[in-house]
Amino acid sequence: MKKYAILTLAVLGMASCSEKKFHVEGSITNAKDSVLYLENIGLMGPEVIDSVELDADGKFSLAGQASEAPEFYRLRISDQIISLSIDSTETVTVNATYPQMASQYEVSGSENCAKIKELALLQMQLQQRAMAVSRDESLSIDQSNDSILALVRQYKEDVKRDYIFPDPSKPYAYFALFQTLGNSLLFNPRNDRDDVKVFAAVATSWDTYYPDAERGKNLHNIAIEGMKNVRSIEASQSRTIDASKIQTSGVIEIALTDNKGQQRKLTDLKGKVVMLDFHVFGQKESPARILALRELYNKYHAQGFEIYQVSLDPDEHFWKQQTAALPWVCVRNDGSNETFLTLYNVRTLPEFFLIDRGNNLVSRSQQIKDVEQEIKKLL
């Protein structure tokens, strides 16, 4: 019996040693007693696979089971994140200082991780430039939106040229597809023909090099669905349009379902002074803000003032409960129309805009010192 037990332990020991592992090591200084997490960023969300409480010197060594295809991970302390891609059993070394580790770190041992660092820093620069444009009070709403869209277009061209098209099979090319500005993907795989082509290029490469990878299959499905959407949109646009039904407007149209199940269009409120309000009822500041909006509504609604409120709450039932007694237009963005946030350059919530009786966007919150006075002027 003892010999059998010894043999069993030996076999288990050999199996353990034969497991393929990758390692991430290095140091995060100025983070004594902080917990450093190594997380797998899977298709279903992040999952912790290893962690360590850092000492004064900040040295760490973390490991995980290697996968057959490239996978994506991150080192995280609180909200500071370093993105990584691991291919097989490599060892990646990361050195940084907390709390600037997300933007100031050194990585070695992996070309993919070095490229991902470049992409992460470029994305941060884009975010900073977009924020600077949105805060520039000398720009009109249209000028601000046009400037930000131009920044995004140039960013995408640079990323395609330098990181995606040279070798679409690289993990950093995949990483680039899912970069965001605010809550929106920079590359739109739903209905932008050029962006769908980019997804398709990476998907084709992953089909070739990693035919069994779930990420590759997911990319393939995204690209196919995007192609279908583009064809449907183009077919719709090619039909003859009744000229009498065309509306010209100074606002970007929003058409969403309200809390009573009816579709409500922003342009249908032409003739009224409208506050377009992006809101999250789940935020702790929400009750006080709703009270303030009620006061404005009660005071000026009879004179032609209306509120078109777009909720970003993920829970539809909760949203309906919160809006049941509200007298203004309450619609909800369920996540399928994130372009509204991009086109209106919404970076923080809550956010609001004022629209005149001619359906022209006049100003946004940052440009308004006294909202009540601005409403009275427009009325």
PDB file of C-alpha atoms in Angstrom, residues 81-84 101-103 105 113-128 155 159 163 172 175-176 179-180:
ATOM      1  CA  ILE A  81      -4.200  48.670 -15.167  1.00  0.00           C
ATOM      2  CA  ILE A  82      -1.398  47.345 -17.352  1.00  0.00           C
ATOM      3  CA  SER A  83      -2.671  45.303 -20.323  1.00  0.00           C
ATOM      4  CA  LEU A  84      -0.730  42.250 -21.465  1.00  0.00           C
ATOM      5  CA  MET A 101       1.663  52.371 -13.333  1.00  0.00           C
ATOM      6  CA  ALA A 102      -0.961  52.488 -16.118  1.00  0.00           C
ATOM      7  CA  SER A 103       0.936  55.114 -18.093  1.00  0.00           C
ATOM      8  CA  TYR A 105       5.821  51.289 -16.953  1.00  0.00           C
ATOM      9  CA  CYS A 113       3.148  43.437 -24.729  1.00  0.00           C
ATOM     10  CA  ALA A 114       5.470  46.201 -25.934  1.00  0.00           C
ATOM     11  CA  LYS A 115       3.110  46.993 -28.828  1.00  0.00           C
ATOM     12  CA  ILE A 116       0.087  46.904 -26.521  1.00  0.00           C
ATOM     13  CA  LYS A 117       1.845  49.444 -24.302  1.00  0.00           C
ATOM     14  CA  GLU A 118       2.285  51.722 -27.332  1.00  0.00           C
ATOM     15  CA  LEU A 119      -1.394  51.366 -28.193  1.00  0.00           C
ATOM     16  CA  ALA A 120      -2.479  52.033 -24.599  1.00  0.00           C
ATOM     17  CA  LEU A 121      -0.431  55.239 -24.460  1.00  0.00           C
ATOM     18  CA  LEU A 122      -1.768  56.395 -27.840  1.00  0.00           C
ATOM     19  CA  GLN A 123      -5.312  55.770 -26.605  1.00  0.00           C
ATOM     20  CA  MET A 124      -4.642  57.874 -23.485  1.00  0.00           C
ATOM     21  CA  GLN A 125      -3.318  60.694 -25.658  1.00  0.00           C
ATOM     22  CA  LEU A 126      -6.433  60.529 -27.829  1.00  0.00           C
ATOM     23  CA  GLN A 127      -8.625  60.700 -24.726  1.00  0.00           C
ATOM     24  CA  GLN A 128      -6.733  63.748 -23.449  1.00  0.00           C
ATOM     25  CA  TYR A 155      -6.265  57.725 -34.917  1.00  0.00           C
ATOM     26  CA  VAL A 159      -3.558  52.291 -35.943  1.00  0.00           C
ATOM     27  CA  TYR A 163      -0.534  47.968 -35.880  1.00  0.00           C
ATOM     28  CA  TYR A 172      -1.799  43.491 -30.536  1.00  0.00           C
ATOM     29  CA  PHE A 175      -6.209  44.343 -28.963  1.00  0.00           C
ATOM     30  CA  ALA A 176      -6.427  47.437 -31.185  1.00  0.00           C
ATOM     31  CA  GLN A 179      -9.955  50.130 -27.912  1.00  0.00           C
ATOM     32  CA  THR A 180     -12.525  52.675 -26.798  1.00  0.00           C
TER      33      THR A 180
END
